[in-house]
């Protein structure tokens, strides 16, 4: 990369590159812990949101992994590791899947979604997408966002009609949010494929699907996003690692 190209890099990309080079040079041997977000923000003169975005890129590429409550660690050479059962795991979908927009972000009325997000209005934004792995669609997702949250990504090209990208909605939102998304209350059930889901995933209407509902909240406890996903069980395995408290 030329000096001119480096000068035009976003701050998070510069930090991501510097941390990647440090890990690859052996600065954090044997799975050593990297500095905290606050420490890196102070060292490099950037915001914590910038550090968080840089970490997201490194997690997605398998350079580092994050352990809730403990920190961010360098991966051992030659081993790709991705956390399970974490927000970072959801962000890491960008590493090996593609997001295709079925219905672009738009504002409308949805009483049930607004109620689940505890809004004072029935108006909110929604976007419908599907994700593919190796060209095969495996999940159909509808996401609802309160207006103040949707405003941050209203003009994002990744959410336009027909768009295809390696992005995740959380990844698009996080750099703009005053408080990070830290929790997703999740429920998993079996449900039949609707006509829309069947058309987008190439299965029969009524086909048994794995339905996953997630209600996201930030570090202040505010609800930021509701998603409802239908996974094709033939092409998706749900995996989560359960840890004992304190270990």
Short mmCIF file of N, CA and C in Angstrom, two decimals, residues 31-216:
data_model
loop_
_atom_site.label_atom_id
_atom_site.label_comp_id
_atom_site.label_asym_id
_atom_site.label_seq_id
_atom_site.Cartn_x
_atom_site.Cartn_y
_atom_site.Cartn_z
N UNK A 31 -1.07 -16.68 22.06
CA UNK A 31 -2.43 -16.28 22.38
C UNK A 31 -2.53 -15.17 23.39
N UNK A 32 -1.54 -14.24 23.39
CA UNK A 32 -1.52 -13.15 24.37
C UNK A 32 -2.71 -12.21 24.17
N UNK A 33 -3.11 -11.58 25.26
CA UNK A 33 -4.23 -10.64 25.20
C UNK A 33 -3.75 -9.31 24.64
N UNK A 34 -4.56 -8.73 23.74
CA UNK A 34 -4.27 -7.41 23.20
C UNK A 34 -4.71 -6.34 24.18
N UNK A 35 -4.24 -5.10 24.01
CA UNK A 35 -4.72 -4.01 24.88
C UNK A 35 -6.23 -3.86 24.78
N UNK A 36 -6.83 -3.27 25.79
CA UNK A 36 -8.28 -3.06 25.81
C UNK A 36 -8.67 -1.96 24.82
N UNK A 37 -9.97 -1.83 24.57
CA UNK A 37 -10.46 -0.76 23.69
C UNK A 37 -10.04 0.60 24.21
N UNK A 38 -10.19 0.80 25.53
CA UNK A 38 -9.83 2.09 26.11
C UNK A 38 -8.34 2.37 25.97
N UNK A 39 -7.52 1.34 26.19
CA UNK A 39 -6.06 1.52 26.08
C UNK A 39 -5.65 1.85 24.65
N UNK A 40 -6.23 1.14 23.68
CA UNK A 40 -5.89 1.40 22.29
C UNK A 40 -6.39 2.77 21.83
N UNK A 41 -7.57 3.15 22.30
CA UNK A 41 -8.12 4.46 21.94
C UNK A 41 -7.18 5.57 22.41
N UNK A 42 -6.65 5.42 23.63
CA UNK A 42 -5.75 6.43 24.18
C UNK A 42 -4.40 6.41 23.45
N UNK A 43 -3.88 5.22 23.19
CA UNK A 43 -2.58 5.08 22.53
C UNK A 43 -2.57 5.67 21.13
N UNK A 44 -3.68 5.48 20.39
CA UNK A 44 -3.72 5.89 18.98
C UNK A 44 -4.51 7.18 18.75
N UNK A 45 -5.07 7.74 19.80
CA UNK A 45 -5.79 8.99 19.67
C UNK A 45 -7.06 8.88 18.84
N UNK A 46 -7.78 7.76 19.02
CA UNK A 46 -9.02 7.54 18.27
C UNK A 46 -10.15 7.24 19.26
N UNK A 47 -11.36 7.14 18.75
CA UNK A 47 -12.50 6.83 19.61
C UNK A 47 -12.59 5.32 19.86
N UNK A 48 -13.34 4.95 20.89
CA UNK A 48 -13.54 3.53 21.17
C UNK A 48 -14.35 2.86 20.06
N UNK A 49 -15.24 3.63 19.41
CA UNK A 49 -15.99 3.07 18.28
C UNK A 49 -15.04 2.67 17.15
N UNK A 50 -13.99 3.48 16.94
CA UNK A 50 -12.99 3.17 15.91
C UNK A 50 -12.25 1.88 16.26
N UNK A 51 -11.88 1.74 17.53
CA UNK A 51 -11.19 0.53 17.97
C UNK A 51 -12.09 -0.68 17.82
N UNK A 52 -13.36 -0.49 18.20
CA UNK A 52 -14.33 -1.60 18.12
C UNK A 52 -14.48 -2.07 16.67
N UNK A 53 -14.54 -1.14 15.72
CA UNK A 53 -14.67 -1.49 14.31
C UNK A 53 -13.42 -2.22 13.82
N UNK A 54 -12.24 -1.78 14.27
CA UNK A 54 -11.00 -2.45 13.89
C UNK A 54 -10.99 -3.88 14.41
N UNK A 55 -11.42 -4.07 15.65
CA UNK A 55 -11.49 -5.42 16.23
C UNK A 55 -12.47 -6.30 15.44
N UNK A 56 -13.58 -5.71 14.99
CA UNK A 56 -14.56 -6.48 14.21
C UNK A 56 -13.92 -7.07 12.96
N UNK A 57 -13.11 -6.26 12.27
CA UNK A 57 -12.44 -6.74 11.07
C UNK A 57 -11.47 -7.87 11.39
N UNK A 58 -10.74 -7.73 12.48
CA UNK A 58 -9.74 -8.73 12.86
C UNK A 58 -10.40 -10.03 13.30
N UNK A 59 -11.53 -9.92 14.00
CA UNK A 59 -12.26 -11.12 14.40
C UNK A 59 -12.79 -11.84 13.17
N UNK A 60 -13.35 -11.08 12.23
CA UNK A 60 -13.90 -11.68 11.01
C UNK A 60 -12.85 -12.41 10.21
N UNK A 61 -11.61 -11.91 10.23
CA UNK A 61 -10.53 -12.53 9.47
C UNK A 61 -9.79 -13.61 10.26
N UNK A 62 -10.20 -13.85 11.52
CA UNK A 62 -9.58 -14.90 12.30
C UNK A 62 -8.23 -14.53 12.88
N UNK A 63 -7.89 -13.23 12.86
CA UNK A 63 -6.60 -12.79 13.40
C UNK A 63 -6.64 -12.80 14.93
N UNK A 64 -7.79 -12.41 15.48
CA UNK A 64 -7.97 -12.39 16.93
C UNK A 64 -9.33 -13.00 17.25
N UNK A 65 -9.54 -13.31 18.52
CA UNK A 65 -10.86 -13.74 18.98
C UNK A 65 -11.14 -13.05 20.30
N UNK A 66 -12.44 -12.88 20.60
CA UNK A 66 -12.83 -12.14 21.79
C UNK A 66 -13.55 -13.05 22.77
N UNK A 67 -13.23 -12.90 24.04
CA UNK A 67 -13.86 -13.65 25.11
C UNK A 67 -14.59 -12.66 26.01
N UNK A 68 -15.93 -12.70 26.05
CA UNK A 68 -16.68 -11.75 26.87
C UNK A 68 -16.19 -11.70 28.31
N UNK A 69 -15.91 -10.50 28.78
CA UNK A 69 -15.46 -10.34 30.16
C UNK A 69 -13.98 -10.52 30.36
N UNK A 70 -13.26 -10.99 29.33
CA UNK A 70 -11.83 -11.24 29.49
C UNK A 70 -10.96 -10.42 28.54
N UNK A 71 -11.44 -10.20 27.32
CA UNK A 71 -10.66 -9.38 26.41
C UNK A 71 -10.52 -9.97 25.03
N UNK A 72 -9.58 -9.41 24.26
CA UNK A 72 -9.31 -9.82 22.89
C UNK A 72 -7.94 -10.46 22.82
N UNK A 73 -7.87 -11.63 22.18
CA UNK A 73 -6.64 -12.42 22.17
C UNK A 73 -6.19 -12.73 20.75
N UNK A 74 -4.86 -12.83 20.57
CA UNK A 74 -4.30 -13.20 19.27
C UNK A 74 -4.49 -14.69 19.05
N UNK A 75 -4.87 -15.05 17.83
CA UNK A 75 -4.99 -16.46 17.49
C UNK A 75 -3.62 -17.09 17.35
N UNK A 76 -3.55 -18.37 17.65
CA UNK A 76 -2.31 -19.09 17.46
C UNK A 76 -2.05 -19.25 15.98
N UNK A 77 -0.78 -19.24 15.54
CA UNK A 77 -0.45 -19.34 14.12
C UNK A 77 -1.09 -20.57 13.49
N UNK A 78 -1.67 -20.34 12.29
CA UNK A 78 -2.22 -21.47 11.54
C UNK A 78 -3.58 -21.95 12.00
N UNK A 79 -4.18 -21.32 13.00
CA UNK A 79 -5.48 -21.76 13.49
C UNK A 79 -6.50 -20.65 13.34
N UNK A 80 -7.64 -21.01 12.72
CA UNK A 80 -8.74 -20.06 12.59
C UNK A 80 -9.75 -20.35 13.69
N UNK A 81 -10.12 -19.35 14.45
CA UNK A 81 -11.03 -19.55 15.56
C UNK A 81 -12.09 -18.46 15.53
N UNK A 82 -13.32 -18.85 15.78
CA UNK A 82 -14.41 -17.88 15.83
C UNK A 82 -15.21 -18.15 17.09
N UNK A 83 -15.50 -17.13 17.91
CA UNK A 83 -16.30 -17.35 19.10
C UNK A 83 -17.72 -17.77 18.76
N UNK A 84 -18.35 -18.52 19.63
CA UNK A 84 -19.73 -18.94 19.43
C UNK A 84 -20.56 -18.43 20.60
N UNK A 85 -21.80 -18.07 20.30
CA UNK A 85 -22.67 -17.57 21.36
C UNK A 85 -22.34 -16.15 21.76
N UNK A 86 -21.83 -15.33 20.82
CA UNK A 86 -21.48 -13.95 21.15
C UNK A 86 -21.92 -13.01 20.03
N UNK A 87 -21.94 -11.72 20.33
CA UNK A 87 -22.24 -10.73 19.30
C UNK A 87 -21.16 -10.78 18.22
N UNK A 88 -19.91 -11.01 18.62
CA UNK A 88 -18.82 -11.10 17.65
C UNK A 88 -19.05 -12.24 16.66
N UNK A 89 -19.67 -13.32 17.14
CA UNK A 89 -19.97 -14.44 16.25
C UNK A 89 -20.91 -14.00 15.14
N UNK A 90 -21.89 -13.16 15.47
CA UNK A 90 -22.82 -12.66 14.47
C UNK A 90 -22.12 -11.71 13.51
N UNK A 91 -21.23 -10.88 14.02
CA UNK A 91 -20.48 -9.98 13.17
C UNK A 91 -19.59 -10.75 12.20
N UNK A 92 -19.08 -11.91 12.67
CA UNK A 92 -18.15 -12.69 11.85
C UNK A 92 -18.83 -13.37 10.67
N UNK A 93 -20.15 -13.27 10.56
CA UNK A 93 -20.83 -13.80 9.37
C UNK A 93 -20.28 -13.17 8.10
N UNK A 94 -19.74 -11.95 8.21
CA UNK A 94 -19.20 -11.27 7.04
C UNK A 94 -17.95 -11.95 6.50
N UNK A 95 -17.33 -12.83 7.30
CA UNK A 95 -16.09 -13.46 6.88
C UNK A 95 -16.30 -14.46 5.75
N UNK A 96 -17.38 -15.22 5.79
CA UNK A 96 -17.54 -16.28 4.80
C UNK A 96 -18.96 -16.42 4.25
N UNK A 97 -19.77 -15.37 4.39
CA UNK A 97 -21.11 -15.39 3.80
C UNK A 97 -21.36 -14.07 3.07
N UNK A 98 -22.38 -14.08 2.22
CA UNK A 98 -22.76 -12.90 1.45
C UNK A 98 -24.19 -12.50 1.81
N UNK A 99 -24.41 -11.21 1.99
CA UNK A 99 -25.74 -10.69 2.28
C UNK A 99 -26.35 -10.14 0.99
N UNK A 100 -27.55 -10.63 0.66
CA UNK A 100 -28.29 -10.12 -0.49
C UNK A 100 -29.59 -9.49 0.00
N UNK A 101 -29.89 -8.30 -0.48
CA UNK A 101 -31.10 -7.59 -0.06
C UNK A 101 -32.30 -8.04 -0.89
N UNK A 102 -33.30 -8.56 -0.21
CA UNK A 102 -34.54 -8.99 -0.86
C UNK A 102 -35.51 -7.82 -0.96
N UNK A 103 -35.64 -7.08 0.14
CA UNK A 103 -36.49 -5.89 0.18
C UNK A 103 -35.71 -4.79 0.90
N UNK A 104 -35.46 -3.65 0.27
CA UNK A 104 -34.58 -2.63 0.86
C UNK A 104 -35.18 -1.99 2.11
N UNK A 105 -34.33 -1.31 2.84
CA UNK A 105 -34.75 -0.63 4.06
C UNK A 105 -35.82 0.40 3.74
N UNK A 106 -36.97 0.26 4.42
CA UNK A 106 -38.06 1.21 4.19
C UNK A 106 -38.88 1.36 5.47
N UNK A 107 -39.62 2.46 5.56
CA UNK A 107 -40.43 2.76 6.74
C UNK A 107 -41.86 2.31 6.52
N UNK A 108 -42.46 1.72 7.57
CA UNK A 108 -43.83 1.28 7.47
C UNK A 108 -44.40 0.94 8.83
N UNK A 109 -45.63 0.46 8.85
CA UNK A 109 -46.31 0.10 10.08
C UNK A 109 -46.17 -1.39 10.34
N UNK A 110 -45.77 -1.74 11.55
CA UNK A 110 -45.74 -3.14 11.97
C UNK A 110 -46.01 -3.15 13.47
N UNK A 111 -47.24 -3.45 13.83
CA UNK A 111 -47.66 -3.35 15.23
C UNK A 111 -46.91 -4.33 16.11
N UNK A 112 -46.76 -5.57 15.65
CA UNK A 112 -46.10 -6.59 16.48
C UNK A 112 -44.64 -6.25 16.71
N UNK A 113 -43.92 -5.90 15.63
CA UNK A 113 -42.50 -5.58 15.78
C UNK A 113 -42.30 -4.35 16.66
N UNK A 114 -43.15 -3.34 16.48
CA UNK A 114 -43.04 -2.13 17.29
C UNK A 114 -43.28 -2.44 18.76
N UNK A 115 -44.23 -3.34 19.02
CA UNK A 115 -44.50 -3.74 20.40
C UNK A 115 -43.31 -4.47 21.01
N UNK A 116 -42.69 -5.36 20.25
CA UNK A 116 -41.55 -6.11 20.78
C UNK A 116 -40.35 -5.19 21.03
N UNK A 117 -40.26 -4.11 20.27
CA UNK A 117 -39.18 -3.15 20.46
C UNK A 117 -39.56 -2.05 21.46
N UNK A 118 -40.78 -2.17 22.02
CA UNK A 118 -41.28 -1.24 23.04
C UNK A 118 -41.29 0.20 22.56
N UNK A 119 -41.75 0.40 21.33
CA UNK A 119 -41.79 1.74 20.77
C UNK A 119 -43.12 2.42 21.11
N UNK A 120 -43.11 3.74 21.09
CA UNK A 120 -44.32 4.52 21.34
C UNK A 120 -45.13 4.72 20.07
N UNK A 121 -44.60 4.24 18.95
CA UNK A 121 -45.28 4.37 17.65
C UNK A 121 -45.25 3.02 16.94
N UNK A 122 -46.18 2.82 16.01
CA UNK A 122 -46.19 1.59 15.23
C UNK A 122 -45.37 1.72 13.95
N UNK A 123 -44.80 2.90 13.72
CA UNK A 123 -43.96 3.14 12.55
C UNK A 123 -42.51 2.82 12.87
N UNK A 124 -41.87 2.08 12.00
CA UNK A 124 -40.47 1.74 12.14
C UNK A 124 -39.94 1.30 10.79
N UNK A 125 -38.64 1.04 10.71
CA UNK A 125 -38.02 0.63 9.46
C UNK A 125 -37.79 -0.88 9.44
N UNK A 126 -37.83 -1.46 8.24
CA UNK A 126 -37.54 -2.89 8.11
C UNK A 126 -36.75 -3.13 6.83
N UNK A 127 -35.99 -4.21 6.83
CA UNK A 127 -35.24 -4.65 5.67
C UNK A 127 -35.28 -6.17 5.64
N UNK A 128 -35.40 -6.74 4.45
CA UNK A 128 -35.44 -8.19 4.31
C UNK A 128 -34.22 -8.62 3.50
N UNK A 129 -33.54 -9.65 3.97
CA UNK A 129 -32.32 -10.10 3.32
C UNK A 129 -32.20 -11.61 3.40
N UNK A 130 -31.30 -12.13 2.62
CA UNK A 130 -30.92 -13.53 2.76
C UNK A 130 -29.41 -13.61 2.73
N UNK A 131 -28.86 -14.67 3.33
CA UNK A 131 -27.42 -14.86 3.34
C UNK A 131 -27.08 -16.14 2.60
N UNK A 132 -25.93 -16.11 1.92
CA UNK A 132 -25.47 -17.25 1.15
C UNK A 132 -24.08 -17.67 1.60
N UNK A 133 -23.83 -18.95 1.56
CA UNK A 133 -22.50 -19.49 1.83
C UNK A 133 -22.10 -20.33 0.63
N UNK A 134 -20.98 -19.98 0.01
CA UNK A 134 -20.54 -20.66 -1.21
C UNK A 134 -21.62 -20.64 -2.27
N UNK A 135 -22.37 -19.53 -2.34
CA UNK A 135 -23.39 -19.37 -3.36
C UNK A 135 -24.71 -20.02 -3.06
N UNK A 136 -24.83 -20.69 -1.92
CA UNK A 136 -26.06 -21.38 -1.55
C UNK A 136 -26.80 -20.59 -0.47
N UNK A 137 -28.05 -20.14 -0.71
CA UNK A 137 -28.80 -19.41 0.32
C UNK A 137 -29.20 -20.34 1.47
N UNK A 138 -28.98 -19.87 2.70
CA UNK A 138 -29.29 -20.73 3.84
C UNK A 138 -30.15 -20.06 4.90
N UNK A 139 -30.39 -18.74 4.79
CA UNK A 139 -31.21 -18.07 5.79
C UNK A 139 -31.91 -16.86 5.18
N UNK A 140 -33.17 -16.68 5.59
CA UNK A 140 -33.98 -15.53 5.19
C UNK A 140 -34.27 -14.74 6.47
N UNK A 141 -33.95 -13.45 6.47
CA UNK A 141 -34.05 -12.64 7.68
C UNK A 141 -34.80 -11.35 7.43
N UNK A 142 -35.72 -11.03 8.34
CA UNK A 142 -36.36 -9.71 8.36
C UNK A 142 -35.87 -8.99 9.61
N UNK A 143 -35.45 -7.75 9.43
CA UNK A 143 -34.91 -6.95 10.54
C UNK A 143 -35.73 -5.67 10.66
N UNK A 144 -36.11 -5.34 11.88
CA UNK A 144 -36.83 -4.10 12.17
C UNK A 144 -35.95 -3.20 13.03
N UNK A 145 -35.97 -1.90 12.71
CA UNK A 145 -35.15 -0.92 13.43
C UNK A 145 -36.00 0.28 13.83
N UNK A 146 -35.85 0.79 15.05
CA UNK A 146 -36.51 2.05 15.40
C UNK A 146 -35.97 3.17 14.51
N UNK A 147 -36.77 4.18 14.26
CA UNK A 147 -36.36 5.26 13.36
C UNK A 147 -35.00 5.87 13.69
N UNK A 148 -34.69 6.19 14.98
CA UNK A 148 -33.40 6.81 15.27
C UNK A 148 -32.22 5.89 14.92
N UNK A 149 -32.41 4.58 15.03
CA UNK A 149 -31.35 3.64 14.69
C UNK A 149 -31.24 3.52 13.17
N UNK A 150 -32.38 3.41 12.49
CA UNK A 150 -32.38 3.27 11.03
C UNK A 150 -31.76 4.48 10.35
N UNK A 151 -31.86 5.65 10.97
CA UNK A 151 -31.33 6.87 10.37
C UNK A 151 -29.83 6.75 10.08
N UNK A 152 -29.13 5.96 10.86
CA UNK A 152 -27.68 5.81 10.68
C UNK A 152 -27.32 5.06 9.40
N UNK A 153 -28.23 4.22 8.90
CA UNK A 153 -27.93 3.40 7.72
C UNK A 153 -28.93 3.63 6.60
N UNK A 154 -29.69 4.70 6.70
CA UNK A 154 -30.75 4.98 5.72
C UNK A 154 -30.21 5.01 4.29
N UNK A 155 -29.00 5.55 4.12
CA UNK A 155 -28.44 5.69 2.77
C UNK A 155 -27.32 4.69 2.50
N UNK A 156 -27.20 3.66 3.31
CA UNK A 156 -26.14 2.68 3.11
C UNK A 156 -26.37 1.91 1.81
N UNK A 157 -25.40 1.90 0.90
CA UNK A 157 -25.59 1.18 -0.37
C UNK A 157 -25.77 -0.31 -0.17
N UNK A 158 -25.26 -0.85 0.95
CA UNK A 158 -25.38 -2.28 1.22
C UNK A 158 -26.82 -2.70 1.48
N UNK A 159 -27.71 -1.71 1.78
CA UNK A 159 -29.11 -2.02 2.09
C UNK A 159 -30.06 -1.58 0.98
N UNK A 160 -29.50 -1.22 -0.16
CA UNK A 160 -30.33 -0.80 -1.29
C UNK A 160 -30.92 -2.01 -2.01
N UNK A 161 -31.94 -1.80 -2.80
CA UNK A 161 -32.60 -2.88 -3.53
C UNK A 161 -31.60 -3.64 -4.40
N UNK A 162 -31.57 -4.96 -4.25
CA UNK A 162 -30.70 -5.80 -5.05
C UNK A 162 -29.25 -5.81 -4.66
N UNK A 163 -28.89 -5.12 -3.58
CA UNK A 163 -27.48 -5.04 -3.18
C UNK A 163 -26.97 -6.40 -2.69
N UNK A 164 -25.70 -6.64 -2.93
CA UNK A 164 -25.03 -7.85 -2.46
C UNK A 164 -23.69 -7.44 -1.88
N UNK A 165 -23.39 -7.87 -0.65
CA UNK A 165 -22.15 -7.45 0.00
C UNK A 165 -21.76 -8.47 1.07
N UNK A 166 -20.59 -8.22 1.67
CA UNK A 166 -20.10 -9.08 2.76
C UNK A 166 -20.47 -8.48 4.12
N UNK A 167 -21.33 -7.49 4.12
CA UNK A 167 -21.64 -6.76 5.35
C UNK A 167 -22.60 -7.52 6.25
N UNK A 168 -22.69 -7.07 7.49
CA UNK A 168 -23.76 -7.45 8.42
C UNK A 168 -24.40 -6.15 8.87
N UNK A 169 -25.67 -6.19 9.22
CA UNK A 169 -26.34 -4.96 9.64
C UNK A 169 -25.73 -4.43 10.94
N UNK A 170 -25.38 -5.32 11.86
CA UNK A 170 -24.75 -4.86 13.09
C UNK A 170 -23.44 -4.16 12.77
N UNK A 171 -22.67 -4.74 11.85
CA UNK A 171 -21.41 -4.13 11.46
C UNK A 171 -21.59 -2.75 10.84
N UNK A 172 -22.66 -2.57 10.08
CA UNK A 172 -22.94 -1.26 9.49
C UNK A 172 -23.37 -0.24 10.55
N UNK A 173 -24.11 -0.72 11.55
CA UNK A 173 -24.63 0.19 12.57
C UNK A 173 -23.60 0.60 13.61
N UNK A 174 -22.80 -0.35 14.07
CA UNK A 174 -21.95 -0.15 15.24
C UNK A 174 -21.09 1.11 15.21
N UNK A 175 -20.45 1.46 14.08
CA UNK A 175 -19.59 2.65 14.11
C UNK A 175 -20.35 3.94 14.39
N UNK A 176 -21.68 3.93 14.23
CA UNK A 176 -22.47 5.15 14.39
C UNK A 176 -23.22 5.22 15.72
N UNK A 177 -23.31 4.12 16.43
CA UNK A 177 -24.13 4.09 17.64
C UNK A 177 -23.39 4.72 18.82
N UNK A 178 -24.08 5.51 19.65
CA UNK A 178 -23.44 6.09 20.83
C UNK A 178 -23.08 5.04 21.87
N UNK A 179 -23.80 3.93 21.87
CA UNK A 179 -23.53 2.83 22.81
C UNK A 179 -23.51 1.51 22.03
N UNK A 180 -22.53 0.66 22.30
CA UNK A 180 -22.41 -0.59 21.53
C UNK A 180 -23.52 -1.58 21.82
N UNK A 181 -23.84 -2.41 20.83
CA UNK A 181 -24.76 -3.51 21.04
C UNK A 181 -24.03 -4.60 21.82
N UNK A 182 -24.59 -4.99 22.95
CA UNK A 182 -23.88 -5.94 23.82
C UNK A 182 -24.68 -7.20 24.12
N UNK A 183 -25.94 -7.23 23.72
CA UNK A 183 -26.77 -8.38 24.10
C UNK A 183 -27.82 -8.67 23.05
N UNK A 184 -28.14 -9.96 22.89
CA UNK A 184 -29.23 -10.37 22.01
C UNK A 184 -30.02 -11.45 22.71
N UNK A 185 -31.25 -11.13 23.11
CA UNK A 185 -32.14 -12.12 23.70
C UNK A 185 -32.66 -12.98 22.55
N UNK A 186 -32.45 -14.27 22.62
CA UNK A 186 -32.69 -15.15 21.48
C UNK A 186 -33.66 -16.27 21.82
N UNK A 187 -34.55 -16.57 20.88
CA UNK A 187 -35.43 -17.72 21.02
C UNK A 187 -35.34 -18.53 19.74
N UNK A 188 -35.40 -19.87 19.86
CA UNK A 188 -35.27 -20.76 18.71
C UNK A 188 -36.47 -21.71 18.70
N UNK A 189 -37.17 -21.77 17.58
CA UNK A 189 -38.31 -22.65 17.42
C UNK A 189 -38.27 -23.28 16.03
N UNK A 190 -39.16 -24.23 15.79
CA UNK A 190 -39.33 -24.80 14.45
C UNK A 190 -40.59 -24.19 13.85
N UNK A 191 -40.49 -23.75 12.59
CA UNK A 191 -41.64 -23.10 11.93
C UNK A 191 -41.63 -23.48 10.45
N UNK A 192 -42.81 -23.50 9.81
CA UNK A 192 -42.87 -23.83 8.39
C UNK A 192 -42.44 -22.65 7.53
N UNK A 193 -41.86 -22.94 6.37
CA UNK A 193 -41.44 -21.89 5.45
C UNK A 193 -42.67 -21.21 4.84
N UNK A 194 -42.69 -19.90 4.88
CA UNK A 194 -43.75 -19.15 4.21
C UNK A 194 -43.47 -19.14 2.71
N UNK A 195 -44.38 -18.61 1.93
CA UNK A 195 -44.19 -18.55 0.48
C UNK A 195 -42.96 -17.71 0.13
N UNK A 196 -42.78 -16.58 0.83
CA UNK A 196 -41.63 -15.72 0.54
C UNK A 196 -40.33 -16.42 0.91
N UNK A 197 -40.29 -17.03 2.09
CA UNK A 197 -39.08 -17.72 2.54
C UNK A 197 -38.74 -18.86 1.57
N UNK A 198 -39.75 -19.63 1.19
CA UNK A 198 -39.53 -20.76 0.27
C UNK A 198 -38.98 -20.28 -1.07
N UNK A 199 -39.51 -19.18 -1.59
CA UNK A 199 -39.05 -18.67 -2.88
C UNK A 199 -37.59 -18.22 -2.82
N UNK A 200 -37.21 -17.59 -1.72
CA UNK A 200 -35.85 -17.05 -1.61
C UNK A 200 -34.82 -18.12 -1.27
N UNK A 201 -35.22 -19.18 -0.59
CA UNK A 201 -34.28 -20.22 -0.17
C UNK A 201 -34.37 -21.49 -1.01
N UNK A 202 -35.32 -21.52 -1.95
CA UNK A 202 -35.41 -22.65 -2.85
C UNK A 202 -35.92 -23.93 -2.22
N UNK A 203 -36.90 -23.81 -1.33
CA UNK A 203 -37.49 -24.99 -0.70
C UNK A 203 -39.00 -24.95 -0.90
N UNK A 204 -39.69 -25.98 -0.42
CA UNK A 204 -41.13 -26.04 -0.56
C UNK A 204 -41.82 -25.19 0.51
N UNK A 205 -42.96 -24.63 0.17
CA UNK A 205 -43.77 -23.93 1.17
C UNK A 205 -44.16 -24.94 2.25
N UNK A 206 -44.00 -24.54 3.51
CA UNK A 206 -44.31 -25.45 4.62
C UNK A 206 -43.14 -26.29 5.06
N UNK A 207 -42.01 -26.18 4.37
CA UNK A 207 -40.81 -26.95 4.74
C UNK A 207 -40.39 -26.59 6.17
N UNK A 208 -40.07 -27.56 7.02
CA UNK A 208 -39.65 -27.25 8.40
C UNK A 208 -38.38 -26.40 8.42
N UNK A 209 -38.44 -25.28 9.10
CA UNK A 209 -37.32 -24.35 9.19
C UNK A 209 -36.93 -24.14 10.65
N UNK A 210 -35.71 -23.72 10.86
CA UNK A 210 -35.26 -23.31 12.19
C UNK A 210 -35.48 -21.80 12.28
N UNK A 211 -36.44 -21.38 13.12
CA UNK A 211 -36.72 -19.95 13.27
C UNK A 211 -35.96 -19.42 14.48
N UNK A 212 -35.18 -18.36 14.25
CA UNK A 212 -34.40 -17.74 15.33
C UNK A 212 -34.81 -16.27 15.44
N UNK A 213 -35.37 -15.90 16.58
CA UNK A 213 -35.73 -14.50 16.86
C UNK A 213 -34.67 -13.91 17.77
N UNK A 214 -34.19 -12.71 17.42
CA UNK A 214 -33.21 -12.04 18.27
C UNK A 214 -33.65 -10.60 18.52
N UNK A 215 -33.61 -10.19 19.78
CA UNK A 215 -33.93 -8.83 20.18
C UNK A 215 -32.67 -8.22 20.78
N UNK A 216 -32.08 -7.28 20.07
CA UNK A 216 -30.78 -6.73 20.46
C UNK A 216 -30.95 -5.50 21.36
#
